[in-house]
């Protein structure tokens, strides 16, 4: 089933007097349980597309349809609600809060998300999620004592604790060595399948493409290539 569709998206930025079209009519359909890798040279518009799809930036033209609803026509509050309840985010750096333990990072996310759970259920859910990313044994640790790969695992758990439908990941392995990168990508792939979410992931890493269902290559604001990955 198509969960998400991006129809003819255009985005223009104005720098002083100069108008520059960064996205020039992007169309893409995302299905449940699918991992889509977005590749392309630096500056080709990958992060802009990702943030627009996630409702973090407005479009100049075109539509983002999520579960049949046109997000581009929604007001800020309606978009915020969708983001808080249906979307999860992972970036290059984990952005964990330094003075919170692993467990508390996830707890905080539950507190600010729209996901309603009783206190005792919250604890169970936090444990379950940490189990899924293999970090339950470090639940009382602070970020400073974790490795880069472990921090990303916690960031992934935090991104998924409120049971979103879509995971947006912008170069989640860019600061990891190749062994850790592979582990993190395999984890994202496993969770995408097991939780039946949709993952849109920007990556630079060629090795990671084997784990995507679809690879979309961007160049200068357009999709130049799209293929189903050979697995
Ligand atoms: N807020 C902004 N204002 C002006 N130009 C921007 C803005 N955000 C991105 N750009 C420009 O859009 C282009 C694409 O950027 P980006 O989407 O970050 O590319 P990528 O993630 O593929 O490296 C770049 O040339 C960048 O400078
Ligand atoms: Mg980028």
Coordinates of N, CA and C in Angstrom, one line a residue, residues 42-163:
X42 N 26.7 15.9 -3.0 CA 26.4 16.9 -2.0 C 25.8 18.1 -2.7
X43 N 24.7 18.7 -2.2 CA 24.1 19.9 -2.8 C 23.0 19.5 -3.8
X44 N 22.7 18.2 -4.0 CA 21.7 17.8 -5.0 C 20.3 18.0 -4.5
X45 N 20.1 18.2 -3.2 CA 18.8 18.5 -2.7 C 18.2 17.4 -1.9
X46 N 19.0 16.4 -1.4 CA 18.5 15.3 -0.7 C 17.9 15.7 0.7
X47 N 18.7 16.5 1.4 CA 18.2 16.9 2.7 C 17.0 17.8 2.6
X48 N 17.0 18.6 1.6 CA 15.8 19.5 1.4 C 14.6 18.6 1.1
X49 N 14.7 17.6 0.3 CA 13.6 16.7 0.0 C 13.1 16.0 1.2
X50 N 14.1 15.5 2.0 CA 13.7 14.8 3.2 C 13.0 15.7 4.2
X51 N 13.5 16.9 4.4 CA 12.8 17.8 5.4 C 11.4 18.3 4.9
X52 N 11.3 18.4 3.6 CA 10.0 18.8 3.0 C 9.0 17.6 3.2
X53 N 9.5 16.4 2.9 CA 8.6 15.2 3.1 C 8.2 15.1 4.5
X54 N 9.0 15.5 5.4 CA 8.7 15.4 6.9 C 8.0 16.5 7.4
X55 N 7.6 17.5 6.6 CA 6.8 18.6 7.0 C 7.6 19.6 7.8
X56 N 9.0 19.6 7.7 CA 9.8 20.5 8.4 C 10.0 21.8 7.7
X57 N 9.8 21.8 6.4 CA 9.9 22.9 5.5 C 8.6 22.9 4.6
X58 N 8.3 24.1 4.1 CA 7.1 24.2 3.2 C 7.6 23.9 1.8
X59 N 6.6 23.6 0.9 CA 7.0 23.4 -0.5 C 6.6 24.8 -1.2
X60 N 7.3 25.0 -2.4 CA 6.9 26.1 -3.2 C 5.8 25.7 -4.1
X61 N 5.8 24.4 -4.5 CA 4.7 23.9 -5.3 C 4.7 22.4 -5.2
X62 N 3.5 21.8 -5.4 CA 3.4 20.3 -5.3 C 2.8 19.9 -4.0
X63 N 2.6 18.6 -3.9 CA 1.9 18.1 -2.7 C 2.6 16.9 -2.0
X64 N 2.5 16.9 -0.7 CA 2.9 15.7 0.1 C 1.6 15.1 0.6
X65 N 1.3 13.9 0.1 CA 0.1 13.2 0.6 C 0.5 12.1 1.5
X66 N 0.1 12.2 2.8 CA 0.3 11.2 3.8 C -1.0 10.6 4.3
X67 N -1.1 9.3 4.1 CA -2.3 8.6 4.4 C -3.6 9.2 3.8
X68 N -3.4 9.6 2.6 CA -4.5 10.2 1.8 C -4.8 11.7 2.1
X69 N -4.0 12.3 3.0 CA -4.3 13.7 3.3 C -3.2 14.6 2.8
X70 N -3.5 15.7 2.3 CA -2.6 16.6 1.7 C -1.9 17.5 2.7
X71 N -0.7 17.1 3.1 CA 0.0 17.8 4.2 C 0.4 19.3 3.8
X72 N 0.5 19.5 2.5 CA 0.9 20.8 2.0 C -0.2 21.8 2.2
X73 N -1.4 21.3 2.4 CA -2.5 22.2 2.6 C -2.9 22.4 4.1
X74 N -2.1 21.8 4.9 CA -2.4 21.8 6.4 C -1.7 23.0 7.0
X75 N -2.3 23.4 8.2 CA -1.6 24.5 8.9 C -0.5 23.9 9.8
X76 N 0.3 24.8 10.4 CA 1.5 24.4 11.2 C 1.1 23.4 12.3
X77 N 0.0 23.6 13.0 CA -0.4 22.8 14.1 C -0.8 21.4 13.6
X78 N -1.5 21.3 12.5 CA -1.9 20.0 12.0 C -0.6 19.2 11.6
X79 N 0.3 19.9 11.0 CA 1.6 19.3 10.5 C 2.4 18.8 11.8
X80 N 2.4 19.7 12.8 CA 3.2 19.4 14.0 C 2.6 18.1 14.6
X81 N 1.3 18.0 14.6 CA 0.7 16.8 15.2 C 1.1 15.5 14.5
X82 N 1.1 15.6 13.1 CA 1.5 14.4 12.3 C 3.0 14.1 12.7
X83 N 3.8 15.1 12.7 CA 5.2 14.9 13.0 C 5.4 14.2 14.3
X84 N 4.7 14.7 15.3 CA 4.9 14.2 16.7 C 4.3 12.8 16.9
X85 N 3.3 12.4 16.1 CA 2.7 11.1 16.3 C 3.1 10.1 15.2
X86 N 3.5 10.5 14.0 CA 3.7 9.6 12.9 C 5.1 9.5 12.4
X87 N 5.9 10.5 12.7 CA 7.2 10.5 12.1 C 8.3 10.4 13.2
X88 N 9.4 9.7 12.8 CA 10.6 9.6 13.6 C 11.8 10.1 12.8
X89 N 12.8 10.6 13.5 CA 13.9 11.2 12.9 C 15.3 10.7 13.4
X90 N 16.2 10.5 12.5 CA 17.6 10.2 12.9 C 18.5 11.0 12.0
X91 N 19.5 11.5 12.6 CA 20.5 12.4 11.8 C 21.9 11.8 11.9
X92 N 22.8 12.5 11.3 CA 24.2 12.0 11.3 C 24.7 11.9 12.7
X93 N 24.4 12.9 13.6 CA 24.8 12.8 15.0 C 23.6 12.4 15.8
X94 N 23.8 11.7 16.9 CA 22.7 11.2 17.6 C 21.9 12.2 18.4
X95 N 22.5 13.4 18.7 CA 21.8 14.4 19.4 C 21.1 13.9 20.7
X96 N 21.8 13.1 21.4 CA 21.3 12.6 22.7 C 21.5 13.8 23.7
X97 N 20.6 13.8 24.7 CA 20.8 14.8 25.8 C 21.8 14.3 26.8
X98 N 22.9 15.1 27.0 CA 24.1 14.6 27.7 C 23.8 14.2 29.2
X99 N 22.8 14.9 29.8 CA 22.6 14.6 31.2 C 21.4 13.7 31.5
X100 N 21.0 13.0 30.4 CA 19.9 12.0 30.6 C 20.5 10.6 30.3
X101 N 20.0 9.6 31.1 CA 20.5 8.2 30.8 C 19.8 7.7 29.5
X102 N 20.2 6.6 29.0 CA 19.6 6.0 27.8 C 18.1 5.9 27.9
X103 N 17.7 5.3 29.1 CA 16.3 5.1 29.4 C 15.6 6.4 29.4
X104 N 16.2 7.4 30.0 CA 15.5 8.7 30.1 C 15.4 9.4 28.8
X105 N 16.3 9.2 27.8 CA 16.2 9.8 26.5 C 14.8 9.3 25.8
X106 N 14.5 8.0 26.0 CA 13.3 7.5 25.4 C 12.1 8.0 26.1
X107 N 12.2 8.0 27.5 CA 11.1 8.5 28.3 C 10.7 9.9 27.9
X108 N 11.7 10.7 27.7 CA 11.5 12.1 27.3 C 10.7 12.2 26.0
X109 N 11.1 11.4 25.1 CA 10.4 11.4 23.8 C 8.9 11.0 24.0
X110 N 8.7 10.0 24.9 CA 7.3 9.6 25.1 C 6.5 10.8 25.7
X111 N 7.2 11.5 26.6 CA 6.5 12.7 27.2 C 6.2 13.8 26.2
X112 N 7.0 14.0 25.3 CA 6.7 15.1 24.3 C 5.9 14.7 23.1
X113 N 5.8 13.4 22.9 CA 5.1 12.9 21.7 C 3.6 12.9 22.0
X114 N 2.9 12.5 21.0 CA 1.4 12.5 21.1 C 1.0 11.1 21.5
X115 N 1.9 10.2 21.8 CA 1.6 8.8 22.1 C 1.2 8.7 23.5
X116 N 0.0 8.3 23.7 CA -0.6 8.2 25.1 C -0.4 6.8 25.7
X117 N 0.4 6.8 26.8 CA 0.6 5.5 27.5 C 0.6 5.7 29.0
X118 N 0.1 4.8 29.7 CA 0.2 4.9 31.2 C 1.6 4.7 31.6
X119 N 2.0 5.2 32.8 CA 3.4 5.2 33.3 C 4.0 3.8 33.2
X120 N 3.3 2.8 33.8 CA 3.9 1.5 33.8 C 4.1 0.9 32.4
X121 N 3.2 1.3 31.5 CA 3.3 0.8 30.1 C 4.4 1.5 29.4
X122 N 4.7 2.7 29.8 CA 5.8 3.5 29.2 C 7.1 2.8 29.5
X123 N 7.3 2.3 30.7 CA 8.5 1.6 31.1 C 8.7 0.4 30.3
X124 N 7.6 -0.4 30.2 CA 7.7 -1.6 29.4 C 8.1 -1.3 27.9
X125 N 7.5 -0.3 27.4 CA 7.7 0.1 26.0 C 9.2 0.5 25.8
X126 N 9.7 1.3 26.8 CA 11.1 1.7 26.7 C 12.0 0.5 26.7
X127 N 11.7 -0.4 27.6 CA 12.5 -1.6 27.7 C 12.4 -2.5 26.4
X128 N 11.2 -2.6 25.9 CA 11.0 -3.4 24.6 C 11.8 -2.7 23.5
X129 N 11.7 -1.4 23.4 CA 12.4 -0.7 22.3 C 14.0 -0.9 22.4
X130 N 14.4 -0.7 23.7 CA 15.9 -0.8 23.9 C 16.4 -2.3 23.6
X131 N 15.5 -3.2 23.9 CA 15.8 -4.6 23.6 C 15.9 -4.8 22.1
X132 N 15.0 -4.2 21.3 CA 15.0 -4.3 19.9 C 16.3 -3.7 19.2
X133 N 16.9 -2.7 19.8 CA 18.1 -2.1 19.3 C 19.3 -2.7 20.0
X134 N 19.1 -3.6 20.9 CA 20.3 -4.3 21.6 C 21.0 -3.4 22.6
X135 N 20.2 -2.5 23.2 CA 20.8 -1.5 24.2 C 20.2 -1.6 25.6
X136 N 19.4 -2.6 25.8 CA 18.8 -2.7 27.1 C 19.8 -2.8 28.3
X137 N 20.9 -3.5 28.0 CA 22.0 -3.6 29.1 C 22.7 -2.3 29.4
X138 N 22.5 -1.3 28.6 CA 23.1 0.0 28.8 C 22.0 1.1 29.2
X139 N 20.9 0.7 29.7 CA 19.8 1.6 29.9 C 20.1 2.7 30.9
X140 N 21.0 2.4 31.8 CA 21.3 3.4 32.9 C 22.6 4.2 32.5
X141 N 23.1 4.0 31.3 CA 24.4 4.7 30.9 C 24.0 6.1 30.4
X142 N 25.0 7.0 30.6 CA 24.9 8.3 30.0 C 25.6 8.3 28.6
X143 N 25.2 9.2 27.7 CA 25.7 9.2 26.3 C 27.3 9.2 26.3
X144 N 27.9 9.9 27.2 CA 29.4 10.1 27.1 C 30.1 8.7 27.3
X145 N 29.4 7.7 27.8 CA 30.1 6.4 28.0 C 29.7 5.5 26.8
X146 N 29.0 6.0 25.8 CA 28.6 5.1 24.7 C 29.5 5.3 23.5
X147 N 29.7 4.3 22.7 CA 30.4 4.5 21.4 C 29.5 5.1 20.4
X148 N 30.0 5.6 19.3 CA 29.2 6.2 18.2 C 28.1 5.3 17.7
X149 N 28.4 4.1 17.5 CA 27.4 3.1 17.1 C 26.3 2.9 18.1
X150 N 26.7 2.8 19.4 CA 25.7 2.7 20.4 C 24.8 3.9 20.5
X151 N 25.4 5.1 20.4 CA 24.6 6.3 20.4 C 23.5 6.3 19.3
X152 N 24.0 5.9 18.1 CA 23.0 5.8 17.0 C 21.9 4.8 17.3
X153 N 22.2 3.7 17.9 CA 21.2 2.7 18.3 C 20.2 3.3 19.2
X154 N 20.6 4.1 20.2 CA 19.7 4.8 21.1 C 18.9 5.8 20.4
X155 N 19.6 6.5 19.4 CA 18.8 7.6 18.7 C 17.7 6.9 17.8
X156 N 18.0 5.7 17.3 CA 17.0 5.0 16.5 C 15.8 4.5 17.4
X157 N 16.2 4.0 18.6 CA 15.2 3.6 19.5 C 14.3 4.8 19.9
X158 N 14.9 6.0 20.1 CA 14.2 7.2 20.5 C 13.3 7.6 19.3
X159 N 13.8 7.4 18.1 CA 13.0 7.9 16.9 C 11.8 7.0 16.7
X160 N 11.8 5.8 17.3 CA 10.7 4.8 17.0 C 9.8 4.5 18.3
X161 N 10.2 5.1 19.4 CA 9.5 4.7 20.7 C 8.0 5.1 20.6
X162 N 7.6 6.1 19.9 CA 6.2 6.5 19.9 C 5.5 5.9 18.7
X163 N 6.1 4.8 18.2 CA 5.4 4.0 17.1 C 5.0 4.8 15.9

